[in-house]
Short mmCIF file of C-alpha atoms and ligand atoms in Angstrom, two decimals:
data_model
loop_
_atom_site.label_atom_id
_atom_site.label_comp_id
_atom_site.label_asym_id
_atom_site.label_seq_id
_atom_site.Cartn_x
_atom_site.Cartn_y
_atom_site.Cartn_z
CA UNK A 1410 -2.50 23.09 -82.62
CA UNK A 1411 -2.95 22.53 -86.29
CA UNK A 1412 -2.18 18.88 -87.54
CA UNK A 1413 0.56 20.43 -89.17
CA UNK A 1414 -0.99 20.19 -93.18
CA UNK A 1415 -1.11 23.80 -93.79
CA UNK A 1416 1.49 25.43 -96.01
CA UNK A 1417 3.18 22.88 -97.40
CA UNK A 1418 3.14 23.92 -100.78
CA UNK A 1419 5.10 27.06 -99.80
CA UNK A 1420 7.70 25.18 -98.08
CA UNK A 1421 8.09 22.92 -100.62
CA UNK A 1422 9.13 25.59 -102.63
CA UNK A 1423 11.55 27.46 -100.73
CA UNK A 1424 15.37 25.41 -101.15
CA UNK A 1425 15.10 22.11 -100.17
CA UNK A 1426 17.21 21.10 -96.95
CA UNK A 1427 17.01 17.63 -97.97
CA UNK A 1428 17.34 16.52 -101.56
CA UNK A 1429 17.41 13.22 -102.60
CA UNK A 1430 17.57 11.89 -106.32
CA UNK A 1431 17.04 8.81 -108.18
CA UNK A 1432 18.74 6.84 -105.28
CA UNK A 1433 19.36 3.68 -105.63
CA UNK A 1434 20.85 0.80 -103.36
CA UNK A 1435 21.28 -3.05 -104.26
CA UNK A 1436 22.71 -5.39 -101.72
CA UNK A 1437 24.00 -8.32 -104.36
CA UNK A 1438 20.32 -8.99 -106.68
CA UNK A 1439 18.42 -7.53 -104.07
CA UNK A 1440 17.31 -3.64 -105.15
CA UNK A 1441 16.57 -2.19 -101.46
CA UNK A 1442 16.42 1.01 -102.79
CA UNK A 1443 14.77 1.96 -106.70
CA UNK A 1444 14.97 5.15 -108.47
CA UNK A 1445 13.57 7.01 -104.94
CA UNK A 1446 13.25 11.26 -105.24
CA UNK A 1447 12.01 13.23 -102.49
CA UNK A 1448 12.51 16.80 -101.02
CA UNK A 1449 12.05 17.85 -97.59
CA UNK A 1450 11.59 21.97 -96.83
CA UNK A 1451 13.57 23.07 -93.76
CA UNK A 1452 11.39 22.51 -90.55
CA UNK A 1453 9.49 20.24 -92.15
CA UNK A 1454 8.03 16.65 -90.74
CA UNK A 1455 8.02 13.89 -93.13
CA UNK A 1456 6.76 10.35 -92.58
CA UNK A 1457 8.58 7.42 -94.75
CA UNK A 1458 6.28 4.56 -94.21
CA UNK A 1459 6.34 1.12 -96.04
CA UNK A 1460 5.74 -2.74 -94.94
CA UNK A 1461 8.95 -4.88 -93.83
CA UNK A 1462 11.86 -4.60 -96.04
CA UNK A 1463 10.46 -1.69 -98.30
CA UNK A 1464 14.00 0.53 -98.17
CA UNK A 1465 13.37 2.38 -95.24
CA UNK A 1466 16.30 1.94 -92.87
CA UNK A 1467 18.30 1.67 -96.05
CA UNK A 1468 16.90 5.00 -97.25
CA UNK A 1469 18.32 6.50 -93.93
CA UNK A 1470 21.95 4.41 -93.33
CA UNK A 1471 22.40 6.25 -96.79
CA UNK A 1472 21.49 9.63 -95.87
CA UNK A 1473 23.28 9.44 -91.99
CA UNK A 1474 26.17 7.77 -95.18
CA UNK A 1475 26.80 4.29 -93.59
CA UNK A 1476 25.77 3.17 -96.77
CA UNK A 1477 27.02 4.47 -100.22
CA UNK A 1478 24.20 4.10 -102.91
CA UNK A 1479 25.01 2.81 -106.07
CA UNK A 1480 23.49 5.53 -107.88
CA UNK A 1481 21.66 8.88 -107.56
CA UNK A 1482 22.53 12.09 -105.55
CA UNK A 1483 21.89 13.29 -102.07
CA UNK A 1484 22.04 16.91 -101.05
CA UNK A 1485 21.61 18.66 -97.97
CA UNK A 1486 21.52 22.29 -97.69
CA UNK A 1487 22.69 22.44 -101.16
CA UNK A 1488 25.84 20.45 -100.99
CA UNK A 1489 26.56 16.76 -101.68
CA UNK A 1490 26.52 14.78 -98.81
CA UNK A 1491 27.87 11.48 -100.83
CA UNK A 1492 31.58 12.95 -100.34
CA UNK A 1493 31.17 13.24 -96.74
CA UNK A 1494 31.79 10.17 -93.75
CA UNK A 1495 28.91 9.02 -91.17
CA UNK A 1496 31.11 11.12 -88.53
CA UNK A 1497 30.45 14.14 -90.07
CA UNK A 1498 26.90 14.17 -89.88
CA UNK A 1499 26.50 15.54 -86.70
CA UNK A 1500 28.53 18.15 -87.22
CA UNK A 1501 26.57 19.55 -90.48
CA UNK A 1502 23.05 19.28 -88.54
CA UNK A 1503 21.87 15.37 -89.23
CA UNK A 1504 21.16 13.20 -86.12
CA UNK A 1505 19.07 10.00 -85.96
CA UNK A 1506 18.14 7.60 -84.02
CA UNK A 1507 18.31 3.87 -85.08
CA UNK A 1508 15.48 1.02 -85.21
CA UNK A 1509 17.82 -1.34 -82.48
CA UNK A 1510 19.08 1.19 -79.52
CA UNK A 1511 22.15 2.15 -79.61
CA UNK A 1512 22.92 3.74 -76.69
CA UNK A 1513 25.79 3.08 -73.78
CA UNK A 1514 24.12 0.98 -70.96
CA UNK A 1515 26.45 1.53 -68.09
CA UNK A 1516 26.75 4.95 -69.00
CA UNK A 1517 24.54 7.41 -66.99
CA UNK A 1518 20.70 9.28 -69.00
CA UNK A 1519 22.97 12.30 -68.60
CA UNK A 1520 26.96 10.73 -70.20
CA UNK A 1521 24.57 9.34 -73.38
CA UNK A 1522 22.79 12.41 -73.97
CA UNK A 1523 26.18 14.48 -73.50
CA UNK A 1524 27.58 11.70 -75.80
CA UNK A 1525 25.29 13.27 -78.01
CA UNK A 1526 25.97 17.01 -77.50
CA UNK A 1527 29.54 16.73 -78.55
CA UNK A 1528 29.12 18.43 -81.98
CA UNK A 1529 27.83 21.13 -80.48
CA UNK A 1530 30.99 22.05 -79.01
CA UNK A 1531 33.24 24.29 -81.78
CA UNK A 1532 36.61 22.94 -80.17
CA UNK A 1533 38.47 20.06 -81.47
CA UNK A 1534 39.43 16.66 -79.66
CA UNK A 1535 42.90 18.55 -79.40
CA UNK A 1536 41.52 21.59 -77.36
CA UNK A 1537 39.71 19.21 -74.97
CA UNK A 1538 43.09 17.20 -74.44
CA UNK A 1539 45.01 20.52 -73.61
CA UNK A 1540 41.99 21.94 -71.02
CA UNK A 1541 42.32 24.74 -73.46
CA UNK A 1542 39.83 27.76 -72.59
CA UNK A 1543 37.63 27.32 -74.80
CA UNK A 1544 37.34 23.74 -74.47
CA UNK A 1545 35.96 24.16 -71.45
CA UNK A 1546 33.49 26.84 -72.85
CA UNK A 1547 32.59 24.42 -74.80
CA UNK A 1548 32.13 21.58 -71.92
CA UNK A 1549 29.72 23.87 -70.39
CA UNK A 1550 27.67 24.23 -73.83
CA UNK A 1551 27.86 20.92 -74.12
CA UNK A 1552 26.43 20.71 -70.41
CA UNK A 1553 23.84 22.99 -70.73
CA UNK A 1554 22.26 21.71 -73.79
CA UNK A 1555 22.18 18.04 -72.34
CA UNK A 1556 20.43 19.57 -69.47
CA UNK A 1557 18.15 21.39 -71.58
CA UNK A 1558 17.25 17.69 -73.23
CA UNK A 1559 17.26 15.94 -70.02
CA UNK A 1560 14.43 18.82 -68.93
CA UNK A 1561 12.68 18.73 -72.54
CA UNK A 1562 12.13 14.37 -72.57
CA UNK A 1563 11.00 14.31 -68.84
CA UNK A 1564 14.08 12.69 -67.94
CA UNK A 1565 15.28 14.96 -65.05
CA UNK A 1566 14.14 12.05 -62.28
CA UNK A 1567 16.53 9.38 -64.09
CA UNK A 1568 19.59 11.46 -65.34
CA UNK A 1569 21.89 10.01 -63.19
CA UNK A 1570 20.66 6.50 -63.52
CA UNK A 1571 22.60 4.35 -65.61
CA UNK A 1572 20.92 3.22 -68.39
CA UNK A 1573 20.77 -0.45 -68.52
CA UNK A 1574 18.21 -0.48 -65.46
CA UNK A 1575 15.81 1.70 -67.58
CA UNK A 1576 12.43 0.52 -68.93
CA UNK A 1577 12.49 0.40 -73.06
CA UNK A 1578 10.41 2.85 -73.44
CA UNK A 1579 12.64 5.53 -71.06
CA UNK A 1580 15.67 4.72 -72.91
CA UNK A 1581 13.99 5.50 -76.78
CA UNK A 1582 13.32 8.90 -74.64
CA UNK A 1583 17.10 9.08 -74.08
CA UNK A 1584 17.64 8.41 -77.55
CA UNK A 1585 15.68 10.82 -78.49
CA UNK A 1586 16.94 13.51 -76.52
CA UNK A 1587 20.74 12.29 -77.32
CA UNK A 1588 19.76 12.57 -80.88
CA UNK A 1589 18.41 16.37 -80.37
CA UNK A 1590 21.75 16.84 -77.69
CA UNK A 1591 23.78 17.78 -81.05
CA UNK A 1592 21.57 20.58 -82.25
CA UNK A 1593 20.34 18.98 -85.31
CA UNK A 1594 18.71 20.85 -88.84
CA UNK A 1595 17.03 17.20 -89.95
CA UNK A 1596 16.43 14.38 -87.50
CA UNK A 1597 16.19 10.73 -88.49
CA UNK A 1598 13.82 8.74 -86.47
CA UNK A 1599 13.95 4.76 -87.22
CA UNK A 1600 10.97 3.69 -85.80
CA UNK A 1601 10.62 5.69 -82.38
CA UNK A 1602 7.44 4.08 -81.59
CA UNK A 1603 8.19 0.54 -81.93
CA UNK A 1604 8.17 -1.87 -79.13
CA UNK A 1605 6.03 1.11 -77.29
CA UNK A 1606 2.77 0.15 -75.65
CA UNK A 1607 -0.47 2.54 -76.47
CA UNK A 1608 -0.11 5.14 -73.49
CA UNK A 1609 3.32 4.93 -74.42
CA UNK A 1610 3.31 5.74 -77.85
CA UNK A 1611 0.42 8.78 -77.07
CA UNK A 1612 3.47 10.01 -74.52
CA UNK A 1613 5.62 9.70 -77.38
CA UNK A 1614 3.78 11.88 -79.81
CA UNK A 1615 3.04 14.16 -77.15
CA UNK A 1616 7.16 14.71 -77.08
CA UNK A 1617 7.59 15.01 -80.52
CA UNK A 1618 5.07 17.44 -81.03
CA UNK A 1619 7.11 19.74 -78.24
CA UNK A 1620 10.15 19.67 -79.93
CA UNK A 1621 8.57 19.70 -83.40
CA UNK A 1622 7.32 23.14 -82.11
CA UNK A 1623 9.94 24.43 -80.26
CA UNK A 1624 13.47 23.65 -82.43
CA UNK A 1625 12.49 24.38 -85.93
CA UNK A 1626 14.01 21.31 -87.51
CA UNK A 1627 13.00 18.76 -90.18
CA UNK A 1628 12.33 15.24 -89.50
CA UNK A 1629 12.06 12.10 -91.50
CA UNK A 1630 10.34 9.75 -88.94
CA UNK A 1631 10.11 6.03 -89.99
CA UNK A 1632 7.24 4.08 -88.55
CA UNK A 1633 4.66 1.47 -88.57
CA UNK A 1634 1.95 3.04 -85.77
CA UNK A 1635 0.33 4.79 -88.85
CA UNK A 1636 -1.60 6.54 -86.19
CA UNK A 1637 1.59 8.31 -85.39
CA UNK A 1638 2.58 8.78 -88.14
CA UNK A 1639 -0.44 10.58 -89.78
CA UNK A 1640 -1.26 12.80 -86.75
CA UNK A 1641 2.81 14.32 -86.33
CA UNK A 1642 4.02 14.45 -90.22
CA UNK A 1643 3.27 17.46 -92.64
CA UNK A 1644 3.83 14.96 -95.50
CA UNK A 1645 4.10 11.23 -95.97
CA UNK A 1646 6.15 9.57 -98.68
CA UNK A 1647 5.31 5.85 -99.14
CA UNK A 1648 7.42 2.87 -100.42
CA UNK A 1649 6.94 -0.53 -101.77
CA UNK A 1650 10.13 -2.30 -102.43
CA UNK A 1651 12.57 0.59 -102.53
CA UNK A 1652 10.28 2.62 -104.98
CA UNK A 1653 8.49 5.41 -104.42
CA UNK A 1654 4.33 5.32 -104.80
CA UNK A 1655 3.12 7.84 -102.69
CA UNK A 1656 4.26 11.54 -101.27
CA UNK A 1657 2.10 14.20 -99.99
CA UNK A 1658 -0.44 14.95 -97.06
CA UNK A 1659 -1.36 12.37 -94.63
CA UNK A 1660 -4.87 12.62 -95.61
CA UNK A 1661 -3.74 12.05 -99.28
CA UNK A 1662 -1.52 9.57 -98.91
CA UNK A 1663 -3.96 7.11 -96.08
CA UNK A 1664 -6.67 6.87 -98.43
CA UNK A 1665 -3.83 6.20 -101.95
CA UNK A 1666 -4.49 3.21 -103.17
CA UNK A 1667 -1.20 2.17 -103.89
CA UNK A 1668 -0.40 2.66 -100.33
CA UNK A 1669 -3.62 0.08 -99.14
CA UNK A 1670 -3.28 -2.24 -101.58
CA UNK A 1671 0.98 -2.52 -100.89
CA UNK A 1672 1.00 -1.13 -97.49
CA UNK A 1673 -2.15 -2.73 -95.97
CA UNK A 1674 -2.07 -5.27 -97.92
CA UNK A 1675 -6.34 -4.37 -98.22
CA UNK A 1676 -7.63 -3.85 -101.98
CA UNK A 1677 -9.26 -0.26 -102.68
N1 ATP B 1088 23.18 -4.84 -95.09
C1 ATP B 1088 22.33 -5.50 -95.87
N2 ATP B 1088 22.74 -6.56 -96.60
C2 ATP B 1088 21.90 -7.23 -97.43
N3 ATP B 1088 20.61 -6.89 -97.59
C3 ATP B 1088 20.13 -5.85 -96.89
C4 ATP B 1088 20.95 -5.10 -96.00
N4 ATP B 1088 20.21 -4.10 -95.45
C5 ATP B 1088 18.99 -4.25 -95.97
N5 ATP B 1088 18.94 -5.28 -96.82
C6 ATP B 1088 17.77 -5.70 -97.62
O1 ATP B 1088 17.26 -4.55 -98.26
C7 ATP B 1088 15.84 -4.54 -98.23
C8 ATP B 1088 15.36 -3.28 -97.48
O2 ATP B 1088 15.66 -3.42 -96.09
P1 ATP B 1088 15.42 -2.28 -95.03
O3 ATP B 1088 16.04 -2.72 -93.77
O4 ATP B 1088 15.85 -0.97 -95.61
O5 ATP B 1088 13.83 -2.30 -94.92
P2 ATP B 1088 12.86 -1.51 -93.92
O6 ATP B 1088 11.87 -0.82 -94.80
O7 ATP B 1088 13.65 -0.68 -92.98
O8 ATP B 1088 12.15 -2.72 -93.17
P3 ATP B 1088 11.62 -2.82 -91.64
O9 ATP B 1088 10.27 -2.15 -91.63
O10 ATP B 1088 11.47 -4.30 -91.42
O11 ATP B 1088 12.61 -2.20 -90.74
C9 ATP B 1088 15.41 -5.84 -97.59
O12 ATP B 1088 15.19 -6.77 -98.61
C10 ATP B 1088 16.61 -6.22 -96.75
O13 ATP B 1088 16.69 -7.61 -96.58
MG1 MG B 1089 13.88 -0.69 -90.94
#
């Protein structure tokens, strides 16, 4: 398998599925977020990297719209997303997962990762109450594409274990799969290395890569293993206190100077 650089330039001009302009986000003095622009193709794996409190988690509580920026525009699939609530993402093709788990710990690997499938369904919460046909139709979607994660992350020895007696790095797996459960066109990943040991992380990638290849979505994967990062992403945008000084392929953007000098903290 390629390391995914080829053909970038071609995506990058087809529509954007993710378009993000001069965003900017300021909690009281502090500017989190500074003028940022960046475009992601459909299908396309993008790395946001950055040291400790560059913008990143900011960048996506904006785009999953738990934050509202201050300024700037955010489109996906061609329509403003600043209009819309955080419950709606799901439903237009946006999942994530977030840098602290968030998942339900007495809850079963299966109920979490169904959790997650519930978009996927095309009845209401009013159909389900009334057992109307195609509720269930939709229960059994719902069911089959949970199992279809559960097979995917490896998890089919655990689904019925509840979560809180999982191992860290099994439940970021459920997170991950929970995330992919709702069928999404972009997928936020805060950090889905972090707190993993080596082997872990190598398992990790190993994952990503399979559904990188087999769903066609985008992802915007934040993360600090640079390892990771530069072997899974077609592009890498950098940031150094909410601003933008870096975006393009991983072998462009490691050697940047900006990016050693802020990232590394190493001189060129
Ligand atoms: N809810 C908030 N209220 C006030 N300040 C915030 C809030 N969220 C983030 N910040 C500030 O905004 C800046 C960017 O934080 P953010 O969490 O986006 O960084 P990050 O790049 O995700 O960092 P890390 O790598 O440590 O996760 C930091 O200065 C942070 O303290
Ligand atoms: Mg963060």
């Amino acid at each position: 398998m390629s390391s995914g650089e080829g053909g970038i330039a071609d995506k990058v001009n087809n529509a954007a599925l993710l378009r993000i302009s001069n965003l900017e986000v300021s909690f009281g003095g502090i500017v989190a977020v500074d003028n940022l622009s960046f475009e992601m193709a459909p299908g396309e794996v993008c790395g946001l990297i950055g040291a400790n409190g560059a913008g990143k988690t900011t960048i996506f509580n904006c785009i999953s719209r738990i934050y509202t920026p201050s300024g700037g525009s955010i489109t996906f699939d061609g329509n403003n997303i600043l209009d819309l609530k955080a419950r709606d993402m799901a439903g237009i093709g946006i999942g994530r997962t977030f840098q602290n788990l968030v998942l339900f710990p007495s809850l079963s690997v299966r109920e979490n990762i169904e959790a997650g499938a519930h978009s996927v369904g095309k009845s209401g919460f009013f159909a389900d109450l009334l057992r109307l046909p195609i509720a269930s139709a939709t229960r059994r979607d719902i069911q089959e594409r949970a199992q279809e994660m559960i097979e995917l992350l490896g998890l089919s020895p655990i689904a019925e274990e509840p979560i809180g007696s999982l191992t860290f790095a099994t439940r970021k797996r459920v997170e991950l799969a929970r995330a992919l459960a709702s069928d999404p066109k972009l997928l936020l990943l805060d950090e889905p290395a972090g707190g993993l040991s080596h082997g872990e992380v190598d398992e990790l990638m190993e994952r990503v890569r399979e559904v990188r290849d087999r769903f066609s979505l985008a992802m915007l994967i934040v993360e600090h293993h640079l390892n990771f990062v530069m072997r899974i992403s077609d592009r890498v945008v950098a940031v150094n206190f909410g601003r933008k000084i870096a975006d393009g392929k991983p072998s462009e953007v490691s050697v940047n100077p900006a990016v050693l000098e802020a990232y590394l903290g190493t001189a060129a």
